[in-house]
Coordinates of C-alpha atoms and ligand atoms in Angstrom, one line a residue:
M1258 CA 25.6 5.8 14.8
T1259 CA 26.3 4.1 11.5
H1260 CA 28.8 2.1 13.3
A1261 CA 26.7 0.5 15.9
I1262 CA 24.2 -0.3 13.0
A1263 CA 26.7 -1.5 10.8
E1264 CA 28.1 -4.1 13.6
S1265 CA 24.4 -5.0 14.2
H1266 CA 24.2 -7.2 10.9
H1267 CA 27.2 -8.9 12.0
H1268 CA 27.5 -12.7 10.7
G1269 CA 23.7 -11.9 9.6
K1270 CA 22.3 -11.6 13.2
I1271 CA 21.0 -8.6 14.1
D1272 CA 21.5 -6.7 17.5
I1273 CA 18.7 -6.0 18.5
P1274 CA 19.7 -3.4 21.4
A1275 CA 21.6 -1.6 19.3
L1276 CA 19.1 -1.0 16.6
I1277 CA 16.9 0.6 19.2
K1278 CA 19.6 2.8 20.9
A1279 CA 20.1 3.9 17.2
Q1280 CA 16.4 4.4 16.3
D1281 CA 16.2 6.1 20.1
H1282 CA 19.0 8.2 19.2
F1283 CA 16.9 9.7 15.4
F1284 CA 13.8 9.9 17.4
A1285 CA 14.9 12.0 20.1
T1286 CA 16.5 14.4 17.1
G1287 CA 13.0 15.5 16.4
V1288 CA 13.0 15.1 12.9
T1289 CA 9.7 12.9 12.5
R1290 CA 8.1 15.7 14.9
S1291 CA 7.2 17.6 11.3
P1292 CA 4.5 17.1 9.8
Q1293 CA 5.6 17.9 6.5
Y1294 CA 8.8 15.7 6.8
R1295 CA 6.5 12.8 7.9
R1296 CA 4.2 13.9 4.3
N1297 CA 7.2 13.8 2.6
M1298 CA 8.5 10.1 3.6
L1299 CA 5.1 9.4 2.9
I1300 CA 5.2 10.2 -0.6
K1301 CA 8.9 9.3 -0.9
L1302 CA 7.4 5.4 -0.1
S1303 CA 4.7 5.4 -2.1
E1304 CA 7.0 6.0 -5.4
V1305 CA 9.5 3.7 -4.7
I1306 CA 6.8 1.0 -4.4
R1307 CA 5.5 2.1 -7.4
N1308 CA 8.5 1.3 -8.6
H1309 CA 8.8 -2.6 -7.8
E1310 CA 5.2 -3.3 -8.8
Q1311 CA 6.3 -6.4 -10.6
E1312 CA 8.9 -7.2 -7.9
I1313 CA 6.2 -7.5 -5.6
V1314 CA 3.9 -9.5 -7.5
A1315 CA 6.6 -11.4 -8.4
A1316 CA 7.3 -12.0 -5.0
L1317 CA 3.7 -12.6 -3.7
Y1318 CA 3.4 -15.5 -6.5
S1319 CA 6.4 -17.3 -5.4
D1320 CA 5.3 -17.4 -2.0
F1321 CA 1.6 -19.0 -2.4
K1322 CA 0.5 -18.4 -6.2
K1323 CA -1.3 -15.1 -5.1
P1324 CA -3.2 -14.1 -8.7
E1325 CA -2.0 -10.7 -10.1
F1326 CA -5.2 -8.7 -9.6
E1327 CA -5.7 -10.1 -5.7
T1328 CA -2.2 -8.9 -5.3
A1329 CA -2.9 -5.8 -7.4
T1330 CA -6.3 -5.1 -5.2
S1331 CA -5.3 -6.8 -2.1
E1332 CA -2.0 -5.6 -1.3
L1333 CA -1.0 -2.8 -3.7
S1334 CA -4.2 -0.6 -4.1
V1335 CA -4.9 -1.1 -0.3
V1336 CA -1.8 0.2 0.3
Y1337 CA -1.4 3.3 -2.3
F1338 CA -5.1 4.3 -1.0
D1339 CA -3.7 4.0 2.9
L1340 CA -0.4 6.2 1.7
K1341 CA -3.1 8.9 -0.1
V1342 CA -5.5 8.8 3.1
A1343 CA -2.1 9.2 4.8
I1344 CA -0.6 12.1 2.8
K1345 CA -3.7 14.2 2.2
N1346 CA -4.6 14.4 6.0
V1347 CA -1.1 13.8 8.2
K1348 CA -1.1 17.5 9.0
K1349 CA -4.9 17.7 9.7
W1350 CA -4.3 14.7 11.9
S1351 CA -1.5 16.2 13.9
R1352 CA -2.7 19.6 14.6
K1353 CA -2.5 20.7 17.8
R1354 CA -6.7 21.0 18.8
R1355 CA -7.7 23.8 21.4
V1356 CA -10.6 22.1 23.2
M1357 CA -12.9 24.1 26.3
T1358 CA -11.6 24.6 30.0
P1359 CA -14.1 24.4 32.6
L1360 CA -14.9 27.3 35.1
F1361 CA -12.6 25.6 38.5
S1362 CA -9.5 26.0 35.5
Q1363 CA -10.2 29.4 34.5
P1364 CA -8.6 31.5 33.9
G1365 CA -6.9 29.2 31.3
R1366 CA -6.4 27.4 28.2
S1367 CA -6.3 23.5 27.4
F1368 CA -5.1 22.0 24.2
I1369 CA -4.7 18.5 23.0
L1370 CA -1.4 17.9 21.7
P1371 CA -1.1 14.2 19.4
E1372 CA 2.4 13.1 19.3
P1373 CA 4.1 10.1 18.2
K1374 CA 4.1 7.4 20.7
G1375 CA 8.1 6.6 20.0
R1376 CA 9.3 3.4 18.7
A1377 CA 7.1 1.2 17.0
L1378 CA 6.8 -2.5 16.5
I1379 CA 5.3 -3.9 13.7
I1380 CA 4.4 -7.7 13.6
A1381 CA 2.9 -9.4 10.6
P1382 CA 1.4 -12.6 9.4
W1383 CA 2.1 -14.4 5.9
N1384 CA -1.5 -14.2 4.6
Y1385 CA -1.5 -10.7 3.6
P1386 CA 1.9 -10.3 3.8
F1387 CA 2.9 -7.0 1.9
Q1388 CA 0.0 -4.9 3.1
L1389 CA -0.2 -6.2 6.8
V1390 CA 3.1 -4.6 7.3
M1391 CA 3.0 -1.6 4.8
G1392 CA -0.4 -1.1 6.4
P1393 CA 0.5 0.4 10.1
L1394 CA 3.8 1.3 8.8
V1395 CA 2.0 4.0 6.9
S1396 CA 0.0 5.3 10.1
A1397 CA 2.8 4.9 12.1
I1398 CA 5.0 6.9 10.2
A1399 CA 1.9 9.3 9.6
A1400 CA 2.2 9.6 13.3
G1401 CA 5.5 10.2 13.9
C1402 CA 7.1 7.0 14.7
C1403 CA 10.2 5.2 14.5
V1404 CA 9.4 1.8 13.0
V1405 CA 10.7 -2.0 13.3
A1406 CA 8.6 -4.1 11.4
K1407 CA 8.9 -8.1 11.3
P1408 CA 7.4 -9.4 8.3
S1409 CA 6.3 -13.2 8.8
E1410 CA 8.8 -15.8 8.1
F1411 CA 6.3 -17.8 6.0
A1412 CA 6.3 -15.3 2.9
P1413 CA 10.3 -15.2 2.4
A1414 CA 9.9 -13.5 -1.1
T1415 CA 7.8 -10.4 0.1
G1416 CA 9.7 -10.1 3.5
A1417 CA 13.2 -9.9 0.8
I1418 CA 11.1 -6.9 -1.1
I1419 CA 9.8 -5.5 2.1
E1420 CA 13.1 -4.7 3.1
K1421 CA 14.6 -3.7 -0.3
I1422 CA 11.7 -0.8 -0.7
L1423 CA 11.9 -0.1 3.3
S1424 CA 15.7 0.1 3.1
A1425 CA 15.3 2.8 -0.1
V1426 CA 13.2 4.7 1.3
F1427 CA 14.4 5.2 5.2
P1428 CA 17.9 5.1 6.6
R1429 CA 17.3 1.8 9.6
D1430 CA 17.7 3.9 12.6
Y1431 CA 14.3 5.0 11.3
V1432 CA 12.8 2.1 9.7
A1433 CA 14.0 -1.8 10.1
V1434 CA 13.1 -4.8 8.8
V1435 CA 13.9 -7.8 11.4
H1436 CA 13.8 -10.9 9.5
G1437 CA 12.6 -14.4 11.9
G1438 CA 10.3 -16.0 13.5
V1439 CA 9.2 -17.1 16.9
P1440 CA 13.0 -16.6 18.6
E1441 CA 13.4 -13.4 16.8
T1442 CA 9.8 -12.2 17.9
T1443 CA 10.3 -12.9 21.0
A1444 CA 13.7 -10.9 21.8
L1445 CA 12.0 -8.1 20.1
M1446 CA 9.2 -8.6 22.8
T1447 CA 11.4 -8.1 25.2
H1448 CA 12.1 -4.5 24.5
E1449 CA 10.1 -1.9 25.5
W1450 CA 8.3 0.0 22.5
G1451 CA 6.0 3.1 22.1
H1452 CA 3.4 0.8 20.4
V1453 CA 3.0 -2.9 19.4
F1454 CA 1.3 -3.4 16.2
F1455 CA 0.4 -6.9 16.2
T1456 CA -1.0 -8.6 13.0
G1457 CA -1.9 -12.7 13.2
S1458 CA -3.7 -15.7 15.3
T1459 CA -5.1 -15.0 19.2
V1460 CA -3.3 -17.7 20.4
V1461 CA 0.1 -15.9 19.8
G1462 CA -1.6 -12.6 20.1
K1463 CA -2.3 -13.6 23.9
I1464 CA 1.9 -14.0 23.4
I1465 CA 1.8 -10.6 22.6
M1466 CA 0.0 -9.2 25.2
G1467 CA 1.6 -10.9 27.9
A1468 CA 5.6 -10.1 26.8
A1469 CA 4.0 -6.2 26.3
A1470 CA 2.8 -6.4 29.8
K1471 CA 6.0 -6.9 31.1
T1472 CA 7.5 -3.5 29.9
L1473 CA 3.6 -1.8 29.6
S1474 CA 4.1 -1.3 25.9
P1475 CA 0.3 -0.8 24.6
V1476 CA -0.7 -2.6 21.6
T1477 CA -2.8 -3.4 18.9
L1478 CA -4.1 -6.7 18.2
E1479 CA -5.5 -7.7 14.9
L1480 CA -6.5 -11.3 15.5
G1481 CA -8.7 -13.6 13.7
G1482 CA -11.7 -16.3 15.0
K1483 CA -14.6 -17.5 13.1
N1484 CA -17.0 -15.1 10.9
P1485 CA -19.9 -16.3 10.9
A1486 CA -22.3 -15.4 7.5
I1487 CA -26.1 -15.8 8.6
I1488 CA -28.7 -15.7 5.2
D1489 CA -32.1 -15.0 5.9
D1490 CA -34.7 -16.8 3.8
S1491 CA -35.2 -13.1 2.1
A1492 CA -32.0 -13.5 0.6
S1493 CA -31.2 -13.4 -3.0
V1494 CA -30.1 -16.7 -3.5
F1495 CA -28.0 -16.1 -7.0
D1496 CA -26.1 -12.8 -5.4
T1497 CA -25.4 -13.9 -2.3
A1498 CA -23.5 -17.8 -3.5
Q1499 CA -21.6 -15.4 -6.0
R1500 CA -20.5 -12.6 -3.0
L1501 CA -19.8 -15.4 -0.3
V1502 CA -17.8 -17.8 -2.8
W1503 CA -15.5 -14.3 -4.0
G1504 CA -15.2 -13.6 -0.4
K1505 CA -14.8 -16.9 1.0
F1506 CA -11.8 -17.9 -1.9
F1507 CA -10.0 -15.1 -2.4
N1508 CA -6.7 -15.5 -1.4
G1509 CA -7.1 -18.6 -1.3
S1510 CA -9.7 -18.5 1.6
Q1511 CA -6.4 -17.1 3.7
T1512 CA -8.1 -14.0 4.8
C1513 CA -8.8 -12.8 8.7
I1514 CA -11.9 -11.9 7.4
A1515 CA -13.6 -14.4 5.4
P1516 CA -16.4 -16.1 5.5
D1517 CA -15.9 -18.8 8.0
Y1518 CA -19.4 -20.9 8.0
L1519 CA -22.9 -20.6 6.8
L1520 CA -25.8 -20.3 8.7
V1521 CA -28.5 -21.1 6.2
P1522 CA -32.5 -21.5 6.7
E1523 CA -33.1 -25.3 6.5
A1524 CA -35.7 -24.8 3.7
M1525 CA -33.4 -22.7 1.8
K1526 CA -30.1 -24.7 1.6
A1527 CA -31.5 -27.0 -0.8
E1528 CA -31.5 -23.7 -3.4
L1529 CA -28.7 -22.5 -2.3
V1530 CA -26.2 -25.4 -2.4
P1531 CA -26.7 -25.3 -6.7
A1532 CA -25.9 -22.2 -6.6
I1533 CA -22.3 -21.7 -4.8
K1534 CA -21.3 -25.0 -6.7
Q1535 CA -22.0 -22.3 -10.2
A1536 CA -20.5 -19.6 -8.4
I1537 CA -17.3 -21.6 -7.5
T1538 CA -17.7 -22.8 -11.1
E1539 CA -18.2 -19.7 -13.0
S1540 CA -15.0 -18.4 -11.0
Y1541 CA -12.5 -21.2 -11.3
G1542 CA -13.4 -23.6 -14.1
H1543 CA -14.2 -27.0 -13.6
D1544 CA -10.9 -27.8 -12.3
P1545 CA -9.6 -24.9 -10.2
E1546 CA -6.4 -26.5 -10.1
Q1547 CA -5.9 -25.0 -13.7
S1548 CA -7.4 -21.9 -12.7
S1549 CA -4.4 -18.5 -12.9
D1550 CA -7.0 -17.0 -10.1
F1551 CA -6.8 -19.3 -7.6
A1552 CA -4.0 -19.3 -4.6
R1553 CA -2.1 -22.1 -3.3
M1554 CA -1.8 -23.0 0.7
I1555 CA 0.9 -21.4 2.3
S1556 CA 3.3 -24.2 3.5
D1557 CA 3.2 -27.6 4.6
R1558 CA 1.9 -27.7 7.8
H1559 CA -0.9 -25.1 6.8
F1560 CA -2.5 -27.9 3.8
D1561 CA -2.3 -31.1 6.5
R1562 CA -3.8 -29.6 9.2
L1563 CA -7.2 -28.4 6.4
V1564 CA -6.8 -31.7 4.9
K1565 CA -6.8 -33.5 7.9
M1566 CA -10.4 -31.3 9.1
L1567 CA -12.3 -32.5 6.1
E1568 CA -12.3 -35.7 7.6
G1569 CA -16.1 -36.6 8.8
A1570 CA -17.3 -34.2 6.8
N1571 CA -19.7 -34.8 3.8
V1572 CA -18.2 -33.1 0.8
L1573 CA -20.4 -31.3 -1.6
A1574 CA -18.2 -29.6 -3.3
G1575 CA -14.4 -29.9 -4.3
G1576 CA -12.2 -31.8 -1.8
K1577 CA -9.4 -32.2 -4.3
H1578 CA -6.1 -31.8 -3.2
N1579 CA -2.4 -32.2 -4.1
K1580 CA 0.3 -31.8 -1.1
S1581 CA 3.3 -31.4 -3.7
T1582 CA 1.4 -28.1 -4.9
R1583 CA -0.1 -27.5 -1.6
Y1584 CA -3.7 -27.5 -3.8
L1585 CA -7.0 -27.8 -1.9
A1586 CA -9.9 -27.1 -4.1
P1587 CA -12.7 -25.2 -3.4
T1588 CA -14.8 -26.8 -0.6
V1589 CA -18.4 -26.8 0.5
V1590 CA -19.5 -29.7 3.2
D1591 CA -22.1 -30.1 5.4
G1592 CA -23.4 -33.0 8.1
I1593 CA -21.1 -31.6 10.6
G1594 CA -21.9 -30.9 14.4
L1595 CA -20.9 -28.0 16.3
D1596 CA -18.1 -30.2 17.5
H1597 CA -16.5 -31.1 14.9
P1598 CA -13.0 -29.5 14.2
L1599 CA -14.3 -27.5 11.7
M1600 CA -16.4 -25.4 14.1
Q1601 CA -13.9 -25.1 16.7
E1602 CA -10.8 -23.5 15.5
E1603 CA -10.9 -20.6 12.7
I1604 CA -10.6 -22.7 9.2
F1605 CA -8.6 -20.1 7.4
G1606 CA -8.3 -22.4 4.6
P1607 CA -11.1 -22.9 1.1
I1608 CA -13.3 -25.2 2.8
L1609 CA -17.4 -23.7 3.5
P1610 CA -19.4 -25.7 6.1
I1611 CA -23.4 -25.0 5.8
L1612 CA -24.7 -25.3 8.8
T1613 CA -29.0 -24.9 8.7
Y1614 CA -31.0 -23.4 11.0
K1615 CA -35.1 -23.1 11.9
T1616 CA -35.2 -20.1 13.6
L1617 CA -33.1 -16.8 13.8
D1618 CA -33.4 -17.1 17.5
E1619 CA -31.1 -20.3 17.2
A1620 CA -28.9 -19.3 14.4
L1621 CA -27.5 -16.3 17.0
A1622 CA -26.9 -18.7 19.6
I1623 CA -24.6 -20.5 17.3
V1624 CA -22.8 -17.3 16.9
N1625 CA -23.1 -16.2 20.6
N1626 CA -21.9 -19.0 22.5
R1627 CA -18.3 -18.6 20.9
A1628 CA -15.6 -16.5 20.9
K1629 CA -16.8 -12.5 19.3
P1630 CA -16.3 -12.7 15.6
L1631 CA -13.8 -10.3 13.9
A1632 CA -16.3 -10.2 11.3
L1633 CA -20.0 -11.0 10.3
Y1634 CA -21.7 -11.2 7.3
V1635 CA -25.6 -10.4 6.8
F1636 CA -27.8 -11.7 3.2
S1637 CA -30.8 -10.9 3.9
R1638 CA -33.4 -8.1 2.0
D1639 CA -35.3 -7.5 5.0
K1640 CA -34.6 -5.0 7.5
S1641 CA -35.3 -5.7 10.5
V1642 CA -34.1 -8.8 9.9
T1643 CA -30.7 -7.6 9.3
Q1644 CA -31.4 -5.1 12.5
R1645 CA -31.8 -7.4 14.6
I1646 CA -28.7 -9.7 13.6
I1647 CA -26.5 -6.3 13.4
N1648 CA -27.6 -5.5 17.2
S1649 CA -27.6 -9.2 18.9
V1650 CA -23.9 -10.1 18.2
Q1651 CA -21.1 -8.3 19.1
F1652 CA -18.5 -8.7 16.6
G1653 CA -15.5 -6.6 14.8
G1654 CA -17.4 -5.2 11.5
G1655 CA -18.9 -6.9 8.5
C1656 CA -21.6 -6.4 5.6
V1657 CA -24.6 -6.7 4.9
N1658 CA -25.5 -8.3 1.4
T1659 CA -21.6 -8.4 0.7
T1660 CA -18.4 -9.4 2.2
L1661 CA -15.0 -8.2 2.7
M1662 CA -15.8 -4.5 1.7
H1663 CA -15.8 -3.2 5.0
F1664 CA -11.8 -3.5 5.2
I1665 CA -11.2 -1.0 2.5
N1666 CA -13.4 2.0 3.8
H1667 CA -11.0 3.9 5.9
N1668 CA -13.8 6.2 7.7
L1669 CA -14.6 3.1 8.9
P1670 CA -12.5 1.7 12.4
F1671 CA -11.1 -2.2 11.8
G1672 CA -10.4 -4.5 14.6
G1673 CA -12.2 -6.8 16.5
I1674 CA -13.9 -7.6 20.2
G1675 CA -12.6 -9.9 22.8
G1676 CA -10.8 -13.1 21.3
S1677 CA -10.6 -10.9 17.5
G1678 CA -8.5 -8.3 18.8
V1679 CA -7.8 -5.6 20.7
G1680 CA -7.8 -1.9 19.2
S1681 CA -8.2 -0.7 15.2
S1682 CA -6.7 0.6 12.5
H1683 CA -7.2 2.3 9.2
G1684 CA -7.2 5.9 8.4
K1685 CA -7.3 8.5 11.4
F1686 CA -8.1 5.4 13.8
G1687 CA -4.5 4.1 12.6
F1688 CA -2.8 7.0 13.0
D1689 CA -4.4 7.3 17.0
A1690 CA -3.1 3.6 17.4
F1691 CA 0.2 5.5 17.4
T1692 CA -0.1 8.7 18.7
H1693 CA -0.4 9.9 22.1
F1694 CA -2.4 12.3 22.9
K1695 CA -1.0 14.6 25.2
S1696 CA -3.1 16.7 27.3
V1697 CA -2.0 20.6 28.7
V1698 CA -3.5 23.1 30.6
V1699 CA -1.8 26.5 30.3
S1700 CA -2.8 29.2 33.4
P1701 CA -1.9 32.6 32.7
S1702 CA 0.8 34.0 35.7
W1703 CA -1.0 36.8 36.3
A1704 CA -4.3 35.6 37.6
D1705 CA -5.4 32.5 39.3
M1706 CA -8.6 30.8 41.5
L1707 CA -7.4 31.7 44.6
L1708 CA -9.9 29.5 46.4
K1709 CA -8.2 26.3 45.7
Y1710 CA -5.6 27.2 48.3
P1711 CA -5.7 26.2 52.1
P1712 CA -6.8 27.2 54.6
Y1713 CA -9.7 26.4 53.3
G1714 CA -12.2 28.0 56.2
A1715 CA -15.3 28.7 54.7
T1716 CA -14.6 27.5 50.9
G1717 CA -15.8 23.9 51.1
A1718 CA -19.4 25.2 51.9
I1719 CA -19.2 27.4 48.4
M1720 CA -17.8 24.9 46.6
R1721 CA -20.3 22.8 47.3
Q1722 CA -23.3 25.2 46.6
L1723 CA -20.8 26.2 42.6
T1724 CA -20.9 22.5 42.0
R1725 CA -24.7 22.0 42.6
L1726 CA -25.4 25.4 40.9
M1727 CA -23.0 24.2 38.0
M1728 CA -24.4 20.5 37.4
R1729 CA -28.1 21.8 37.6
L1730 CA -28.5 19.7 41.0
P1731 CA -31.6 20.2 43.0
G1732 CA -31.1 22.9 46.2
Ligands
LIG1314 P1 0.8 -15.9 13.7 O1 0.2 -15.6 14.8 O2 0.8 -17.6 13.4 O3 1.9 -15.5 13.2 C1 2.1 -14.0 12.9 C2 3.4 -13.8 13.4 O4 3.8 -13.5 14.9 C3 4.4 -14.1 13.1 O5 5.3 -12.5 12.3 C4 4.8 -15.0 13.6 O6 6.2 -14.8 13.1 C5 4.7 -14.3 15.0 N1 5.1 -15.5 15.9 C6 4.1 -16.9 15.5 N2 4.3 -17.6 16.4 C7 4.8 -16.4 17.8 C8 5.6 -16.8 19.2 N3 5.0 -18.0 19.3 N4 6.1 -15.9 20.0 C9 6.2 -14.5 18.9 N5 5.9 -14.3 17.8 C10 5.2 -15.5 17.5 O7 -0.4 -16.2 12.3 P2 -0.5 -16.2 11.0 O8 -0.3 -17.5 10.7 O9 0.9 -15.8 10.0 O10 -1.7 -15.8 10.3 C11 -2.7 -15.8 10.0 C12 -3.4 -15.6 11.5 O11 -3.7 -13.9 11.5 C13 -4.9 -16.1 11.5 O12 -5.6 -16.4 12.7 C14 -5.8 -14.7 10.9 O13 -7.1 -14.8 10.8 C15 -4.9 -13.7 11.1 N6 -5.0 -12.0 10.7 C16 -5.5 -10.9 11.5 C17 -5.5 -10.2 10.6 C18 -6.7 -9.0 11.4 O14 -6.8 -8.3 10.5 N7 -7.5 -9.0 12.2 C19 -5.3 -10.0 9.2 C20 -4.6 -11.3 8.6 C21 -4.1 -12.1 10.0

């Protein structure tokens, strides 16, 4: 085994078939079936992460100048919390559960056995490059899977520290990191997986699902989209501005659930825009380029795409950019139509378009005429308006009078709908993604329902009568 893995590193190229064979062999030994074993591995993982905190902060800073506070909260705390919830519950989640057995299966017992799906593949994006490998990994380990993790090639420093941590905790035939981009991911996807957990763009999500279809590998797809924030005229202007600015510009606006665009009542715009400008200044100072609290764009390609998107928009705040450092100021724009590029694709950067509406129907139509969003935010003090918005749009998840916070509640499933994703994660929902629920009925050998065997004779009529009685159907 060790020999196969050593060979797989030859010339820096990973021999994927050898790695897969080694992981299948490890899985077949059955060690990961023990919830106690999984729990111990999770405890070990949390200890090793703790010992590398400073390196993790430095890696994220090197990849896109992510501020220490934002790494401490959105990368480290989130993962520690994932670990805490999994360590506490792994035994309970893995327990065999007895369920009712219907009359026709009597005498008998029925139970559900949560079992690991097997070898899992985790493919991560660059925007929360640590957390979006580690979060799903915690769920996969809790579920008893072996894992191949493929971090994003656009966050290489984070990819390196992830490998350092994982190789200190797990042997490679249990958890392995494969670095690379399109060719490596494409090669990995030609194999059958117990589960594929992909986080990334909707375009690539379709490619992954298409490849998974060829091997019938089940998928979770955590994708992107355009997240609206609908503001109602009953909302508090100051609080709305502050909470929106925080959620939009956190992580340099490279957040899948960041508010993408605002829908504001026409009459409220004159009051809200200065409040947003003020909130930006209070958060990042008069020159956000000097602020240590504002991250940079991840790549030149991403930077160029965003700057180009500003063409034809009326800049109300920000707009300043610096290609050599990939800095784009927190920017607010208006004067764009629904056909402008800013309203055609996920922005995924620090540009906040403000659109106005006259009636709530009009605002809802703008949202409902496009793909189902991953997140939706409502700012209102009117309960009936809030209810109406929540009930009339299909979206993954969201918040009322705040932003981003639904992500960190592990009692809530996190995921999209339609174009924004398939399946969900976090807490028990993440465990379930990597788990097969095996159903078993046990019949005693000493007794049986003899009526079910042919020749049926008159039992057909008796069965129909019995079914009617059981279903309480008339006569
Ligand atoms: P991406 O889709 O470009 O890349 C994601 C992963 O897929 C990377 O590991 C990459 O190497 C791989 N990949 C890229 N192209 C591929 C191809 N043609 N074939 C096979 N694999 C390929 O996404 P990104 O730019 O890294 O991340 C940003 C996107 O991720 C945004 O759309 C954002 O909304 C989304 N996102 C979603 C969530 C969520 O939880 N729903 C979280 C974070 C980011």
